[in-house]
Short mmCIF file of C-alpha atoms in Angstrom, two decimals:
data_model
loop_
_atom_site.label_atom_id
_atom_site.label_comp_id
_atom_site.label_asym_id
_atom_site.label_seq_id
_atom_site.Cartn_x
_atom_site.Cartn_y
_atom_site.Cartn_z
CA MET A 22 -84.28 15.05 91.21
CA SER A 23 -83.27 17.47 88.42
CA MET A 24 -79.68 18.26 87.69
CA MET A 25 -79.00 21.73 86.77
CA GLY A 26 -75.59 22.62 84.89
CA GLY A 27 -72.75 20.09 83.09
CA GLN A 28 -72.85 17.76 80.97
CA PHE A 29 -76.84 17.89 80.81
CA ALA A 30 -76.89 21.60 79.85
CA ARG A 31 -78.70 22.43 76.72
CA ASN A 32 -79.10 25.68 75.29
CA LEU A 33 -82.59 26.27 74.18
CA GLU A 34 -82.15 25.57 70.44
CA ASP A 35 -81.18 22.54 71.07
CA VAL A 36 -83.77 21.73 73.61
CA GLY A 37 -85.90 20.14 70.00
CA GLN A 38 -89.75 20.96 68.73
CA THR A 39 -92.88 21.24 71.40
CA VAL A 40 -94.48 18.81 71.04
CA ALA A 41 -96.96 19.76 74.24
CA THR A 42 -97.88 23.19 76.40
CA PHE A 43 -99.18 22.89 80.12
CA ASP A 44 -100.47 25.42 82.51
CA LYS A 45 -98.76 23.75 85.74
CA TYR A 46 -95.94 21.79 86.15
CA GLU A 47 -97.04 19.03 87.85
CA ALA A 48 -99.04 18.27 84.62
CA ALA A 49 -96.00 18.74 82.49
CA GLN A 50 -93.57 16.20 84.74
CA LYS A 51 -96.56 13.80 84.21
CA ALA A 52 -96.21 13.90 80.67
CA VAL A 53 -92.11 13.54 81.00
CA SER A 54 -93.35 10.20 82.84
CA LYS A 55 -95.46 9.30 80.50
CA LEU A 56 -93.07 9.47 77.83
CA ILE A 57 -90.47 7.73 79.48
CA ALA A 58 -92.68 4.67 80.20
CA GLU A 59 -93.28 4.47 76.12
CA ASP A 60 -89.83 4.36 75.43
CA ILE A 61 -89.00 7.74 74.42
CA PRO A 62 -85.16 8.30 75.30
CA ALA A 63 -84.66 10.80 78.56
CA ARG A 64 -82.01 12.90 77.14
CA GLU A 65 -84.15 13.54 74.59
CA ILE A 66 -86.68 15.65 76.56
CA THR A 67 -87.26 18.92 77.69
CA ILE A 68 -89.28 20.94 79.94
CA VAL A 69 -89.00 24.57 79.03
CA GLY A 70 -90.85 27.30 81.42
CA GLN A 71 -91.69 30.45 79.47
CA GLY A 72 -92.50 33.63 80.79
CA LEU A 73 -90.35 32.97 83.95
CA ARG A 74 -90.63 35.43 86.67
CA SER A 75 -89.89 35.48 90.65
CA MET A 76 -92.84 35.32 93.40
CA GLU A 77 -91.20 35.87 97.06
CA ARG A 78 -93.81 35.15 99.84
CA VAL A 79 -94.08 37.18 102.96
CA THR A 80 -94.62 34.73 105.59
CA GLY A 81 -94.52 37.22 108.88
CA ARG A 82 -92.84 40.35 110.13
CA LEU A 83 -89.98 39.90 111.78
CA GLY A 84 -88.73 40.29 115.31
CA TYR A 85 -86.63 39.52 118.22
CA ALA A 86 -88.39 37.39 120.08
CA THR A 87 -89.41 35.35 116.25
CA ALA A 88 -85.50 35.66 115.90
CA ALA A 89 -84.85 33.71 119.76
CA ARG A 90 -87.85 31.15 119.39
CA SER A 91 -86.08 30.33 116.15
CA GLY A 92 -82.77 29.79 117.18
CA ALA A 93 -83.55 28.25 120.25
CA ILE A 94 -85.36 25.19 117.65
CA ASN A 95 -81.93 25.44 115.74
CA GLY A 96 -80.05 24.95 118.94
CA LEU A 97 -82.18 22.42 120.60
CA LEU A 98 -81.47 20.14 117.45
CA LEU A 99 -77.83 20.81 117.17
CA GLY A 100 -77.66 20.65 121.35
CA MET A 101 -79.45 17.00 120.82
CA LEU A 102 -76.87 15.80 117.69
CA PHE A 103 -73.46 16.99 120.34
CA SER A 104 -75.31 14.82 123.00
CA ALA A 105 -75.83 11.71 120.96
CA VAL A 106 -72.27 11.65 120.21
CA PHE A 107 -71.14 12.56 123.73
CA VAL A 108 -73.19 9.40 125.06
CA LEU A 109 -71.61 7.37 122.37
CA GLY A 110 -68.59 8.20 123.11
CA MET A 111 -68.92 7.96 126.61
CA PRO A 112 -71.92 5.66 127.26
CA ASN A 113 -71.74 6.07 131.55
CA VAL A 114 -71.73 9.42 131.31
CA PRO A 115 -74.57 10.84 134.01
CA ILE A 116 -77.70 12.68 132.84
CA GLN A 117 -76.88 16.16 133.80
CA ALA A 118 -74.17 16.50 131.54
CA PHE A 119 -77.37 15.22 128.52
CA VAL A 120 -79.38 17.84 129.35
CA GLY A 121 -76.55 20.49 130.09
CA VAL A 122 -74.99 19.91 126.50
CA LEU A 123 -78.96 20.47 125.77
CA PHE A 124 -79.01 23.52 126.72
CA VAL A 125 -75.69 24.74 126.08
CA GLY A 126 -76.71 23.75 122.41
CA ILE A 127 -79.92 26.19 122.84
CA ALA A 128 -78.04 29.04 124.37
CA ILE A 129 -75.95 28.55 121.33
CA GLY A 130 -78.60 28.99 118.69
CA MET A 131 -80.62 31.55 120.18
CA LEU A 132 -77.36 33.91 120.41
CA ALA A 133 -76.49 33.23 116.72
CA SER A 134 -79.88 34.06 115.57
CA LEU A 135 -80.30 37.44 117.48
CA LEU A 136 -77.49 38.62 115.92
CA THR A 137 -78.20 37.35 112.87
CA PHE A 138 -81.33 39.53 113.12
CA ALA A 139 -79.05 42.52 114.80
CA ILE A 140 -76.92 42.70 111.79
CA ILE A 141 -79.95 42.26 108.95
CA ARG A 142 -82.91 44.46 110.53
CA ARG A 143 -82.12 47.66 109.27
CA ARG A 144 -82.82 45.83 105.44
CA ARG A 145 -85.14 43.28 105.92
CA ASP A 146 -87.91 43.21 109.39
CA PHE A 147 -89.75 40.11 107.54
CA ALA A 148 -89.41 36.77 106.56
CA SER A 149 -90.12 35.08 103.44
CA VAL A 150 -90.00 32.19 100.85
CA MET A 151 -88.51 32.98 97.60
CA GLN A 152 -89.97 31.18 94.03
CA PHE A 153 -89.94 30.69 90.67
CA VAL A 154 -92.79 30.29 88.53
CA ALA A 155 -93.84 29.96 84.97
CA ASP A 156 -96.74 31.17 82.47
CA HIS A 157 -96.77 27.86 81.29
CA TYR A 158 -94.42 24.76 80.17
CA ASP A 159 -93.70 23.91 76.56
CA ILE A 160 -92.63 19.74 76.45
CA ALA A 161 -89.64 20.38 73.79
CA VAL A 162 -88.23 16.47 72.45
CA ALA A 163 -84.88 16.57 70.26
CA GLY A 164 -84.30 14.22 67.47
CA SER A 165 -86.50 11.81 65.53
CA SER A 166 -88.73 11.35 68.41
CA ALA A 167 -91.48 14.36 68.32
CA GLY A 168 -93.18 12.58 66.25
CA ARG A 169 -93.96 9.54 68.41
CA ALA A 170 -94.06 11.82 71.25
CA ARG A 171 -97.01 13.90 69.77
CA GLN A 172 -99.10 10.51 69.14
CA VAL A 173 -97.88 9.39 73.03
CA LEU A 174 -99.46 12.71 74.81
CA GLY A 175 -101.87 13.11 72.34
CA PRO A 176 -103.75 15.95 71.07
CA GLN A 177 -105.14 16.94 74.33
CA ALA A 178 -101.60 18.59 74.99
CA ALA A 179 -100.66 19.61 71.73
CA PRO A 180 -99.04 23.58 72.01
CA ALA A 181 -100.87 26.27 71.74
CA ALA A 182 -100.73 28.64 69.00
CA PRO A 183 -99.24 31.52 68.81
CA ARG A 184 -101.69 34.62 70.61
CA THR A 185 -101.26 37.36 67.86
CA GLN A 186 -102.23 40.69 69.35
CA VAL A 187 -104.75 42.80 66.80
CA VAL A 188 -103.63 46.68 66.46
CA ALA A 189 -106.58 48.29 65.17
CA PRO A 190 -106.00 51.37 62.52
CA PRO A 191 -105.74 54.69 63.57
CA ALA A 192 -108.54 56.66 63.07
CA GLU A 193 -108.11 59.60 60.86
CA ARG A 194 -108.49 62.69 61.94
CA THR A 195 -110.17 65.84 60.64
CA ALA A 196 -108.64 69.64 60.33
CA THR A 197 -111.17 71.96 61.90
CA PRO A 198 -110.73 75.63 61.92
CA GLN A 199 -109.50 76.40 65.35
CA GLU A 200 -107.09 73.32 65.04
CA PRO A 201 -103.36 74.41 62.53
CA PRO A 202 -102.97 72.36 60.07
CA ARG A 203 -100.94 69.63 60.35
CA TYR A 204 -96.89 68.49 58.79
CA GLY A 205 -97.48 67.32 55.08
CA GLN A 206 -101.27 67.58 54.97
CA ARG A 207 -102.71 69.25 51.88
CA ILE A 208 -104.45 72.46 52.91
CA GLU A 209 -107.39 72.85 50.45
CA GLU A 210 -108.48 76.65 49.34
CA VAL A 211 -111.70 77.50 50.19
CA THR A 212 -113.02 79.97 48.04
CA GLN A 213 -115.90 82.54 49.21
CA PRO A 214 -118.94 84.41 48.30
CA GLU A 215 -118.04 87.90 47.19
CA VAL A 216 -120.02 90.65 49.82
CA PRO A 217 -120.78 94.39 47.91
CA THR A 218 -118.96 97.12 48.82
CA GLU A 219 -120.02 99.87 49.98
CA SER A 220 -118.83 102.07 47.18
CA ALA A 221 -120.13 99.53 44.97
CA ALA A 222 -123.90 100.01 46.29
CA ASP A 223 -123.43 104.03 46.28
CA ALA A 224 -122.04 104.00 42.36
CA SER A 225 -125.62 101.85 41.77
CA SER A 226 -127.84 104.19 43.73
CA ASP A 227 -126.67 106.98 41.76
CA ALA A 228 -126.92 104.94 38.34
CA SER A 229 -130.21 104.72 38.50
CA ALA A 230 -130.92 108.06 40.20
CA PRO A 231 -131.19 109.85 36.33
CA ASP A 232 -133.30 107.00 35.17
CA ALA A 233 -135.66 107.47 37.56
CA ASP A 234 -136.13 111.21 36.79
CA GLN A 235 -136.49 110.21 33.72
CA ASP A 236 -139.37 107.72 34.61
CA ALA A 237 -141.19 110.96 36.59
CA ALA A 238 -140.93 113.59 33.24
CA THR A 239 -142.17 111.23 30.81
CA ARG A 240 -145.31 110.48 33.27
CA ASP A 241 -146.22 114.23 33.63
CA ASP A 242 -146.00 114.63 29.90
CA ASP A 243 -147.82 111.55 29.56
CA LYS A 244 -150.84 113.55 31.48
CA ALA A 245 -150.31 116.75 30.11
#
């Protein structure tokens, strides 16, 4: 039996050192029983659920027939209780009165269940069971009993090391000609080869023309 609140409530910082970690709550319970059997003070032991989350299991759809059936069962139990009290108070009561009280209890149970369903059916038309589960359960021991608790549970129940997520460094991006440079990025100057212009080409052709005429005149003189 577990007790919550009151003088048994302790802060998370006061639970002590984690001596074991289990995936199932039943395994954590067995570990606590083992520690208590080895004379570890029970008031120094705490089961801490890590990664607590709620889980609601849907058990079926609600309707007037389902509500009437469940109300009839509850009313039958209520009628049996009233009949037993009635018989104990009046031992000579006839059997018809006993059966009548049963039917009255069934009718009251069905009516109450139908009224309840008529009120909540717009918000909820299914039946479910709510429970709380955790990813894992830690056994914490306060005081000087933590070392002895580790020896009792053994190395197989040692707390797991904290998981560290490795983050890969971002890949370097190379600027493409179509992509504008990012803010703070240095732009390298690219030197382009010089292309001769049309005027420079014409000037060089005009300058070489007299030299060609002079060479032709020299060849004519040699032939003469």
